[in-house]
């Protein structure tokens, strides 16, 4: 997390001052010695070396002992944490290599200005009710600040207390706001520790010399008020708490806070609302589970393998077969481009046209795995809701049951089907020379011949826009198979969005033919191949999920009721 933590103090003589600041240096940032302008003590000088929470802290103990020697003769003891000669504290995260550096001020001028402004605003401008507690402020230019103000007891201060704040500065507003509960919980622990330690010192001093009675019996003069308390108007926080390793302890606390706050929230890529394919798959899975429960209840707990699988299960299993394409034995079709190369450009275009129009596609052959691979490749052209498949059957099934049908070689095709323009038949035959060959060959075009027949002869210059764009991508050898797959996915999403608009306009709103034609023109479905475009849209409309249709109908009914209400 790119943030800084600072302890600030309101001095009675100088106003808001930054006492202690911890920042994170990410690799490959310059070494801490370069950043600080001073030499970090080496291994021989490290008298204090602590490991914990994945952080290793290093500091010079002799310099720490001289921390109170900064300006005890003057009025700046309360505004000083570490002397200028102190090298500061450094903790190294062994996991990430991030260095957490603590000193009185950030060494970079830009960061110094940001922390300075946050300090001033937290102790003067931005005040929460009761003056103690958390507050959030900031802007895009100077960063956003989480500030927690609090008081420390001091027997020599006005009102017997001094005003402090801990600020955390970051440029990411959303991240900082989301971290509010975490920061508040852990900063309170640090603040309560400081306050309780200082309260013990305060009670001890008051027991020796009660300051309230001394002040009431002395003559008050605003000009000499700071000097009336033994010349010590600005006591250091170390003096107030009598903590010998205060700054080392704060460094450990602030370093852990930056590390923990940066690791507790991670960015994730959100895919947004589920697609229509996802909704349809969820609905089919739910239907399959319900059907399975019904069978188990009717059969007295009979296992699934003891009964004949239903059509919905076969369809569901087929829709989940994408990952199994690689597991199918050779020979098989590996992609749309491979299928196009085997069948030829003209035959491939004719076959894909029938697929996109929703006609029944029948494959007849002796190898179920080859037919299954062809269906897996072809079904990628359609939305999931438009696919009804029976991969292999011993008898013909009607078109209303499936639009992809695999048959054994000896299964006859009914006359009304072979003469229909709404079906296409692909006969797969094996080469005799290959059957007698002892040499194994997995080339589909070498082992098999494919004969495509249909009563519908589609002219080469016609076809839906989606088919024309797909053929351009497939014929471009510079595009890999993965790129073509992503191109097809984008085309399907584009046309599925057009389907949703047309469904809302024609089926839900009930507009007439003239208005529907205007919508088709806006959708880019008119022009060359307009008839095929409209037919494709109407077929794909049957693949919309029940969830989407129900949502639209509910929204329309609610909109119709709202004016009367």
C-alpha angles and dihedrals in degrees: 000000000000099000143115131220121209137179111219132192134197107225118205090222105033106025123225114009134177111236106176133005133188122195135173122239112202121207133285084035118126116278118273091250090060092046094049099042089229136087118266109225113261129230092279093054098047104109092159116051118159130176122199141130090013091299128113116202123204127184141149109255094200090056090048091055090053091052092103093051093077100105112334092148093059139044098271102084091102092050095051131076106163125016119245090252093057111105092215129227127297128192121186123207104220093201100053103015091237114152120214110207124193129191137133094274136013111260096222113083093222093053091044090057092048094049092043092055092046089051094051094047095046093054102034118014106029109054124165123214109285089018091252121089144053126315136173127216141141145103140237094266101049099026132248123284135208105198131184116189123199143160130245120204115247122172091205098048130092107274088008092272141084128217121240137165139193114215130190113199123198137154094223107085097183093049092050094048092048088052093053098105092045094048093045093051096050098037089054089058091054093045094047090051091053093045095048092048092048091047091059090052090046093051091049093051092046090052091055098041119004105216096197092066092044092054094046091054095046130080111256119226120167092208095057098029096111091049094049089074099066092283092288104116095148113043119187122248088243089058092048094052100030087221109154095199099032098135094044089051092049090048091055091047095048093044092052090047092055092046095047094043091051095049101041094070122047130182117246131187109245116206094203125222116359116266123242090257090056093049092049092049091050091050092048091049090051091050091049092051092048091049091049091052091050092051092048091050093048095045095046094250097320114171121254092245091060094065134057112266114248126236092252090056092050090050092047092048090050093050089055093050098095092098091048095061091091090049094057114103121249137295096059143129112264102188145346090270091054091049090050092051092051098045098035128244097276096046091044091053091050092050095047091048090059090048094052093045092054097247120150112269113204123191118190121190148115099254114073093187092058092050091046091053090050091052092047090053096044097045089062085074092066137057112261092248091060095056119097109166139179103183097197132003138170092220139035117272123204121255094247088064098049142359092199114055129173118198139184115254094253097051110112121225115230116247095239089056099046090049094046121104089213096072139057128201125209113193115199116203130176124236112247092217091056093049091058094042117104092202114096115233128178096189107123095204091052097047100041144036122214125208117190119197133174139154088229112078108194117206114238094236094056131074140103121297091246091059093050092051092046092053091051089055094045094049092052103092091190089072116081123225091257092052091050090050091053090046090054090048091054092048091051092050091048094052093040088059089052089051090054092051092048092047092050092046101043106026104030102032094033097222121176131252094267094054091043090054090055091051091050089053090051090049092053093242096124130082124050110015093013093145091054092045092054091045090051092050092050092049093047088050087071088062096062113119121254088235092060094045092048091049092053094047092048091050092050093049090048090050091050092052098045098074092052091048 
